[in-house]
Coordinates of C-alpha atoms in Angstrom, one line a residue:
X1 CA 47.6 77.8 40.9
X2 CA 45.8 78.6 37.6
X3 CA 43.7 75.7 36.8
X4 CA 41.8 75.1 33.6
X5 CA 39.8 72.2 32.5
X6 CA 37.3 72.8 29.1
X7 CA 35.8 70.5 27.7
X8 CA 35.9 70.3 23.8
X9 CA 34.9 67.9 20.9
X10 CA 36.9 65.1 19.0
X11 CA 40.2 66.5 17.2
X12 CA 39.2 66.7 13.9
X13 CA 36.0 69.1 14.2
X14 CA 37.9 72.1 16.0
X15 CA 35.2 74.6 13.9
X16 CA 32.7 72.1 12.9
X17 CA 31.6 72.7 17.0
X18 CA 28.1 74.5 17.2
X19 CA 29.6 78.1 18.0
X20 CA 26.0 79.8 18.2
X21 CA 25.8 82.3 20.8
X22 CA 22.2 84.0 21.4
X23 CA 22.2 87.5 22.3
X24 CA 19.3 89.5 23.4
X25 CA 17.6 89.9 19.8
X26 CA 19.6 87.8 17.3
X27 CA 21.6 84.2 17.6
X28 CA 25.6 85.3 16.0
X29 CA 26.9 82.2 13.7
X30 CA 30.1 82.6 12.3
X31 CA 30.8 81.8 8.6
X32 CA 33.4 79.1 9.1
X33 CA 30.8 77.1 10.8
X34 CA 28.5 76.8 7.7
X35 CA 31.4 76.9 5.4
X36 CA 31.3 74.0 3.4
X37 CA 35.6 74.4 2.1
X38 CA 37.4 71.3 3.7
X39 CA 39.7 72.9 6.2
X40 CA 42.5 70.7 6.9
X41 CA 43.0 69.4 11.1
X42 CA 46.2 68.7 12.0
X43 CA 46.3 66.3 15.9
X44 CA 49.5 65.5 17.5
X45 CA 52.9 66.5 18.8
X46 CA 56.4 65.7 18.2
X47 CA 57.6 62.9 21.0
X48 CA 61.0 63.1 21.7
X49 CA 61.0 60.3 24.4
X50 CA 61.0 57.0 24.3
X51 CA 57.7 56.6 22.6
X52 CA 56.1 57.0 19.3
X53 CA 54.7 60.2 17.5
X54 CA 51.5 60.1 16.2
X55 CA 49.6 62.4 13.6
X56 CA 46.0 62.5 12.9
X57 CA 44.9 64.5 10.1
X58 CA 41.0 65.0 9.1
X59 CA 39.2 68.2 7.6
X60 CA 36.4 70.7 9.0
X61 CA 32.7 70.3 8.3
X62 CA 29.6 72.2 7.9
X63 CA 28.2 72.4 11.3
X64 CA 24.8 70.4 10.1
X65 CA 26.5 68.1 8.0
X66 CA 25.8 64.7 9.3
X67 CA 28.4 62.2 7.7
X68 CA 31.3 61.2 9.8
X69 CA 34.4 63.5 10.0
X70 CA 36.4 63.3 6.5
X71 CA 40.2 61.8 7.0
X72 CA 43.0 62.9 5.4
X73 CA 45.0 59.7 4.0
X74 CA 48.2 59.7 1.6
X75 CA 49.7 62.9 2.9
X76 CA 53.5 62.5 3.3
X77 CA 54.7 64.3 7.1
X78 CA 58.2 65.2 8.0
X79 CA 59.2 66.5 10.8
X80 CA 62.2 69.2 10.1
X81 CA 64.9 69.8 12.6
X82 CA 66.8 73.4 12.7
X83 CA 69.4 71.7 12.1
X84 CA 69.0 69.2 9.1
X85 CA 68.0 66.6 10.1
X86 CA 64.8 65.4 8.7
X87 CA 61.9 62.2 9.6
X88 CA 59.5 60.7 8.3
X89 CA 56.2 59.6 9.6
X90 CA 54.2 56.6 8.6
X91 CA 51.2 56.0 7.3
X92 CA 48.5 53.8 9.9
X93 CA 45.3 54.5 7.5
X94 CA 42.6 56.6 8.5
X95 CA 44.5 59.8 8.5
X96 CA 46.8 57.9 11.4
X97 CA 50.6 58.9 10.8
X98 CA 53.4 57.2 13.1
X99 CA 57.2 57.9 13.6
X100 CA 59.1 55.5 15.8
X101 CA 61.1 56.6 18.5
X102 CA 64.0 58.5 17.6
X103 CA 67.7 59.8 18.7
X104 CA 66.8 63.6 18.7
X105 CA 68.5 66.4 19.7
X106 CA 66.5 68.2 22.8
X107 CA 68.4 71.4 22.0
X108 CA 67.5 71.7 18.3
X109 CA 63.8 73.3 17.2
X110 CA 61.8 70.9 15.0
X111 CA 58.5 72.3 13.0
X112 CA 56.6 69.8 10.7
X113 CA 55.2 69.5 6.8
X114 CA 52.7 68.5 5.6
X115 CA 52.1 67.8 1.6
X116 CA 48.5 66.1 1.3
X117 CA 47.3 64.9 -2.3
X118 CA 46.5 67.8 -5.0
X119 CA 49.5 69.3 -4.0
X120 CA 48.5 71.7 -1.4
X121 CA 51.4 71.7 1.7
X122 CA 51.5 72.9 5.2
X123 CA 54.0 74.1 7.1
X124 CA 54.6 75.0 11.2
X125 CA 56.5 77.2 12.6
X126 CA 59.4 76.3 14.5
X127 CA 59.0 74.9 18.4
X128 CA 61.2 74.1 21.1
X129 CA 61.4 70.8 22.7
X130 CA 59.7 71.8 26.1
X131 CA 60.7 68.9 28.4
X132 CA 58.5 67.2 30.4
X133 CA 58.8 66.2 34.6
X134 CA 57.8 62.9 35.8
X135 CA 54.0 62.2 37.1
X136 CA 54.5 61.5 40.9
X137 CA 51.4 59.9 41.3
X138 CA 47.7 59.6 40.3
X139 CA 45.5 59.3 43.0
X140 CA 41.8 57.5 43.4
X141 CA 39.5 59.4 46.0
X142 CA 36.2 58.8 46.7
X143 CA 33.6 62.4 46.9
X144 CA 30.4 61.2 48.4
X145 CA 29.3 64.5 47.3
X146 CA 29.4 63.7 43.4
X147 CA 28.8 60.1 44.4
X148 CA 31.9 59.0 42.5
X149 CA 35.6 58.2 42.5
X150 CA 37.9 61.3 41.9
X151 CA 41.2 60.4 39.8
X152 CA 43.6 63.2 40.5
X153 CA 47.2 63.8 39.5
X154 CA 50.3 65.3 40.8
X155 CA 53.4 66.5 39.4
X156 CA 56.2 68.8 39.9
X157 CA 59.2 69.8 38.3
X158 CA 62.5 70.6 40.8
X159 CA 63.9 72.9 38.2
X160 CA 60.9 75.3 37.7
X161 CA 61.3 75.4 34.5
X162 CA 57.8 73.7 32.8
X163 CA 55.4 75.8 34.7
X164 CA 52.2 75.0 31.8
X165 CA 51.0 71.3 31.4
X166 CA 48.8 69.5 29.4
X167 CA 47.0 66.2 29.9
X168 CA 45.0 63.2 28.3
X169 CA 43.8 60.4 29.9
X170 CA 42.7 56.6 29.0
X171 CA 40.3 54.9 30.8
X172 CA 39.9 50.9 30.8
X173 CA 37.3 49.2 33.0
X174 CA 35.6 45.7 32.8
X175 CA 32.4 44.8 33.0
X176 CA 29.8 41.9 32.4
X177 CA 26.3 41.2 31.9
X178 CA 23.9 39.9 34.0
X179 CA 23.3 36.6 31.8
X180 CA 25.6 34.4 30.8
X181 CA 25.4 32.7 27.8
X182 CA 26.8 29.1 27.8
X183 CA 24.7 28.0 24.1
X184 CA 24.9 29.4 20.6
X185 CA 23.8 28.3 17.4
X186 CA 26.8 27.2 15.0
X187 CA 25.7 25.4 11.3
X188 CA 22.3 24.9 11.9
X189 CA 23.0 23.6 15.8
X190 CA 22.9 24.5 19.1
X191 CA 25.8 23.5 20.6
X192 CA 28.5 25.2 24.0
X193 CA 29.4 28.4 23.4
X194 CA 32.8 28.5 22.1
X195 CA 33.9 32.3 23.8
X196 CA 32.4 33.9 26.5
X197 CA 30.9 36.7 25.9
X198 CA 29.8 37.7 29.6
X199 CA 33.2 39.3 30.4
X200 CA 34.4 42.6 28.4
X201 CA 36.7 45.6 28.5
X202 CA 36.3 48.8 27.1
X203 CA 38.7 52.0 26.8
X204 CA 37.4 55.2 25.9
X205 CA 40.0 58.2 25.8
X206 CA 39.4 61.7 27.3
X207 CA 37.7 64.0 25.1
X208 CA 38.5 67.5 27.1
X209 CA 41.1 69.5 27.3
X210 CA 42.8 69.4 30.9
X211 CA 45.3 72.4 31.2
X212 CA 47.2 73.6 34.7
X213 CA 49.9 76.3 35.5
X214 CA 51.9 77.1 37.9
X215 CA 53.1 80.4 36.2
X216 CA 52.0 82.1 39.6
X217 CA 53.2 80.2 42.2
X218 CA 56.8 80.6 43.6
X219 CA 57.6 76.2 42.9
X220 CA 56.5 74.8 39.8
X221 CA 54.1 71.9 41.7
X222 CA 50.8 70.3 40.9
X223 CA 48.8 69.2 43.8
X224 CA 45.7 67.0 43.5
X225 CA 44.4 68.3 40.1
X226 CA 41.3 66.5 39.4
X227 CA 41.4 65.1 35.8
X228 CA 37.8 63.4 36.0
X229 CA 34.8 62.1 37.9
X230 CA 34.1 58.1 37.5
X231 CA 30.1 57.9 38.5
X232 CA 29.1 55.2 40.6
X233 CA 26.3 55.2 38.4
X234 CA 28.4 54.1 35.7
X235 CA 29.5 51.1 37.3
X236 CA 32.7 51.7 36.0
X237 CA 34.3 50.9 39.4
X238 CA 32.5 47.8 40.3
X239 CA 34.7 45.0 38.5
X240 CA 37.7 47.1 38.1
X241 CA 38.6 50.3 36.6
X242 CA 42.2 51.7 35.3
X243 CA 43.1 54.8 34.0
X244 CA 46.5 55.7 32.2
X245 CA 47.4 59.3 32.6
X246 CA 49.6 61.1 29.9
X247 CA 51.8 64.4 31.0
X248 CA 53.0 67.1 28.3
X249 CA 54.8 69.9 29.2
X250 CA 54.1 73.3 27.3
X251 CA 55.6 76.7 26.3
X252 CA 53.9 79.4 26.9
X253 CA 52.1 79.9 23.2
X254 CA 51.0 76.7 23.3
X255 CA 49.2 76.4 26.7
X256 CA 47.8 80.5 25.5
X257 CA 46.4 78.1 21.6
X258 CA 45.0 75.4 24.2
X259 CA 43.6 77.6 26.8
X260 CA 41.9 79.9 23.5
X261 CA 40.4 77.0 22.6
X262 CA 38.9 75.4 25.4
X263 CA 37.3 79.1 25.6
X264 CA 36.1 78.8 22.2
X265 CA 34.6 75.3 22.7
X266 CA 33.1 75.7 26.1
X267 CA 29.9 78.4 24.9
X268 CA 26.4 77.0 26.3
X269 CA 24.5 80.0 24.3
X270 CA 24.6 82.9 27.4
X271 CA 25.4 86.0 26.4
X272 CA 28.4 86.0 29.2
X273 CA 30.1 83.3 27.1
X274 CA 33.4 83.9 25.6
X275 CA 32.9 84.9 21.4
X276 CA 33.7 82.6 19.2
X277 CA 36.8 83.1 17.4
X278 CA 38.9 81.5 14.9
X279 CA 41.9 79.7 16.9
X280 CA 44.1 78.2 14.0
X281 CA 47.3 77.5 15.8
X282 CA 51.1 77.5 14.3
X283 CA 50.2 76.1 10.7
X284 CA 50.3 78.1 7.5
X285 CA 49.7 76.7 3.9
X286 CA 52.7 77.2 1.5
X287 CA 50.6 77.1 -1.1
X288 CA 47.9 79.5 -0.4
X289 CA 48.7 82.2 2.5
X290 CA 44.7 82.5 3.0
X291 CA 44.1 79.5 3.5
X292 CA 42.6 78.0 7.1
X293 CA 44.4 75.4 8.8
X294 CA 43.5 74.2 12.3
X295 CA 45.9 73.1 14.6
X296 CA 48.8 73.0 16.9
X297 CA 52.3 72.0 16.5
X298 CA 54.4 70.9 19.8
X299 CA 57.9 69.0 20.6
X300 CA 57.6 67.6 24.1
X301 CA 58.7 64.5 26.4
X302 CA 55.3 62.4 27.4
X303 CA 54.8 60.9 30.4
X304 CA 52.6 58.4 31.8
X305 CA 51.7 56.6 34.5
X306 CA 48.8 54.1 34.8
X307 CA 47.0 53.2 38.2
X308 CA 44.0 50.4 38.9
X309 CA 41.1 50.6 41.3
X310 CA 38.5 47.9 42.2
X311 CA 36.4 49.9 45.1
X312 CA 33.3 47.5 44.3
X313 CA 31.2 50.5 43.6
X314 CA 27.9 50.1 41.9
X315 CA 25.6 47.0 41.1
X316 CA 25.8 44.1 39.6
X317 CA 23.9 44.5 36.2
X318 CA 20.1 44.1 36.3
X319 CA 17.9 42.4 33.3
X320 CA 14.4 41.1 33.0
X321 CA 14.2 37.7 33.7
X322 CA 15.2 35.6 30.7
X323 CA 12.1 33.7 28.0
X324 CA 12.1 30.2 26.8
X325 CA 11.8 29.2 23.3
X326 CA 11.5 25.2 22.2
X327 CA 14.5 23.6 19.9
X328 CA 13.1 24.4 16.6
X329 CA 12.2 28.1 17.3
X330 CA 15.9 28.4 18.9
X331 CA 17.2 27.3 15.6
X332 CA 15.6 30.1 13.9
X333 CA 16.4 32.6 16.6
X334 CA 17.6 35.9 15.6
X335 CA 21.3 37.7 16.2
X336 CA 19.2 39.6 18.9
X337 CA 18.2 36.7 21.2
X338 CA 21.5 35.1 22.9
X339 CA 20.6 31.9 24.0
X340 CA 21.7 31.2 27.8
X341 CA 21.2 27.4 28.4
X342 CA 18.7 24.3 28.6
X343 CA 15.1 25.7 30.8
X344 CA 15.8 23.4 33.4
X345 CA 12.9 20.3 33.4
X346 CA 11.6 21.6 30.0
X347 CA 14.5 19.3 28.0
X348 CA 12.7 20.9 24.8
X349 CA 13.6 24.2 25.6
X350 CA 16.2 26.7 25.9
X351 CA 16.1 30.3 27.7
X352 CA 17.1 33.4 25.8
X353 CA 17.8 36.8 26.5
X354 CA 18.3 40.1 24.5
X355 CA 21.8 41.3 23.8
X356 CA 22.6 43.6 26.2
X357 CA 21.6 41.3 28.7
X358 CA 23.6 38.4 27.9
X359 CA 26.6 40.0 25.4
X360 CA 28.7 42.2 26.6
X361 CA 30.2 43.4 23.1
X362 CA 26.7 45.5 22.1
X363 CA 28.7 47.8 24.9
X364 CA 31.1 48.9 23.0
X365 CA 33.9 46.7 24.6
X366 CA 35.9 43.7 23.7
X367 CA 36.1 40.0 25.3
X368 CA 40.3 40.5 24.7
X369 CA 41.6 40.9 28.2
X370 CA 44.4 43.8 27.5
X371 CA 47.6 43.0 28.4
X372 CA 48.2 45.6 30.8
X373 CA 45.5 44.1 33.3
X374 CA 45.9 42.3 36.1

């Protein structure tokens, strides 16, 4: 089995990546990456299951520009069938664009425009709906060896017919501090805290691209492809962990667009690295035929399937031991010292500790226990 797994930047910066390859005498830096012409990025497929479609459109940047990547909002997006047919996404802000699940045809070809403000539109070519086979199961195993918990998937279609895959993957895990905080100040007094904020959750979503084919084998079956490594380190896998694999069947050009680009995106600077080249994908502009446009347009069934794990591996968090301030200076605390609770005989007194100690949200995560977990 061909196996491929690159690992690449956020969508939205496909030539904004560092792309600077040293040879023996001279470092090579292609143009595009020190442009400074707004490219547009176009992030998303065509979902012609039981889900929704989403869009994201953003533009390119100068490699050493430093502000966060520029969305693309107020762009109208329709995807076209062969046929006639035609549907409209919606706008979500932040260059987010939905379409609801839809009655389409699985035989027809789709392509989608793109008209953003100032005119300029964008066109793909036309795709066929590539159909996508059930995940039979994602599997947890441990690899004392990487000293963390595998996730691998499996998946095989009967017909023989996908043969390239694609997939993305969510992970969810909770996770608390070593404090807890049972006092905060509220008008000018201390009194119980109203939420806890010991107990979090956070989701992060994969940021590689994860590829597999089975053009070369005589059955079209994936067998314990390894989509990612949870660290015990992390301590992702002490208090619980879940991941939520998607599936996305291919055609041929588009697993030959992904597998260019997880070449392009993968250089570390050795002079064996693939060159960088410009991987645009099945978008022109209407408006201007020399125009760049970055991305790649697919129709395709997705499939998911999520599993949990609570091996226990890890440690419980570790902190300093908390301080004490009296009443008065814990009225005048700052955002950055949670208090915990009275200091035991000093009735004067309260003990503190920093944030990360004692509030799980500096984290990243959220005290909203998702719905999904159990």
């Amino acid at each position: 089995m061909k196996r491929i797994k690159k690992y690449c930047l956020l969508a939205g910066s496909f030539v904004t990546l560092l792309l600077i390859l040293y040879s023996c005498v001279e470092p090579f830096s292609p143009p595009e990456i020190n442009s400074d012409e707004q490219y547009l990025v176009i992030d998303g497929f065509l979902n012609v299951g039981s889900d929704s479609s989403r869009i994201n459109l953003s533009h390119t940047q100068n490699a050493s520009a430093n502000e966060a990547v520029l969305n693309e909002t107020g762009a109208t997006i329709t995807a076209e069938e062969d046929k006639g047919s035609t549907f409209s996404f919606i706008e979500k802000g932040n260059g987010t664009y939905f379409l609801p699940p839809q009655n389409f045809n699985k035989s027809s070809k789709y392509r989608l425009r793109i008209k953003i403000k100032g005119g300029k539109e964008y066109l793909s070519d036309y795709v066929e709906v590539k159909n996508t086979p059930p995940i039979d199961s994602v599997a947890y195993k441990y690899d004392s060896r990487q000293q963390g918990g595998v996730m691998n998937v499996n998946t095989h279609d009967p017909s023989n017919q996908t043969r390239f895959y694609r997939w993305k993957f969510e992970e969810t895990w909770e996770y608390r501090t070593a404090y807890y905080s049972g006092l905060e100040l509220f008008n000018n007094q201390l009194i119980g805290r109203r939420n806890n904020i010991n107990v979090c959750w956070r989701t992060i979503k994969s940021g590689n691209i994860l590829l597999g084919s089975t053009i070369k084998l005589s059955q079209d079956i994936i067998k314990d492809l390894p989509l990612t490594t949870v660290l015990t380190s992390t301590n992702k896998l002490y208090f619980g962990y879940s991941i939520l694999v998607k599936q996305y069947g291919l055609t041929q050009d588009a697993f030959e667009y992904w597998t260019s680009l997880a070449k392009t995106t993968e250089g570390t600077g050795s002079i064996f690295d693939p060159l960088p080249s410009q991987v645009t994908g099945n978008f022109k502009s209407t408006t201007n035929a020399k125009e760049l446009v970055f991305g790649y347009f697919s129709v395709a069934v997705e499939q998911s399937k999520r599993i949990f794990v609570q091996p226990g591996l890890g440690s419980y968090p570790t902190c300093p031991m908390p301080d004490s301030l009296s009443i008065a200076d814990a009225l005048k605390s700052s955002p950055s010292q949670v208090l915990l609770n009275t200091a035991g005989a000093k009735q004067d007194s309260v003990l503190y500790s920093s944030e990360f100690c004692a509030d799980c949200r500096v984290q990243g995560g959220t005290t909203t226990k998702p719905s999904f977990w159990p």
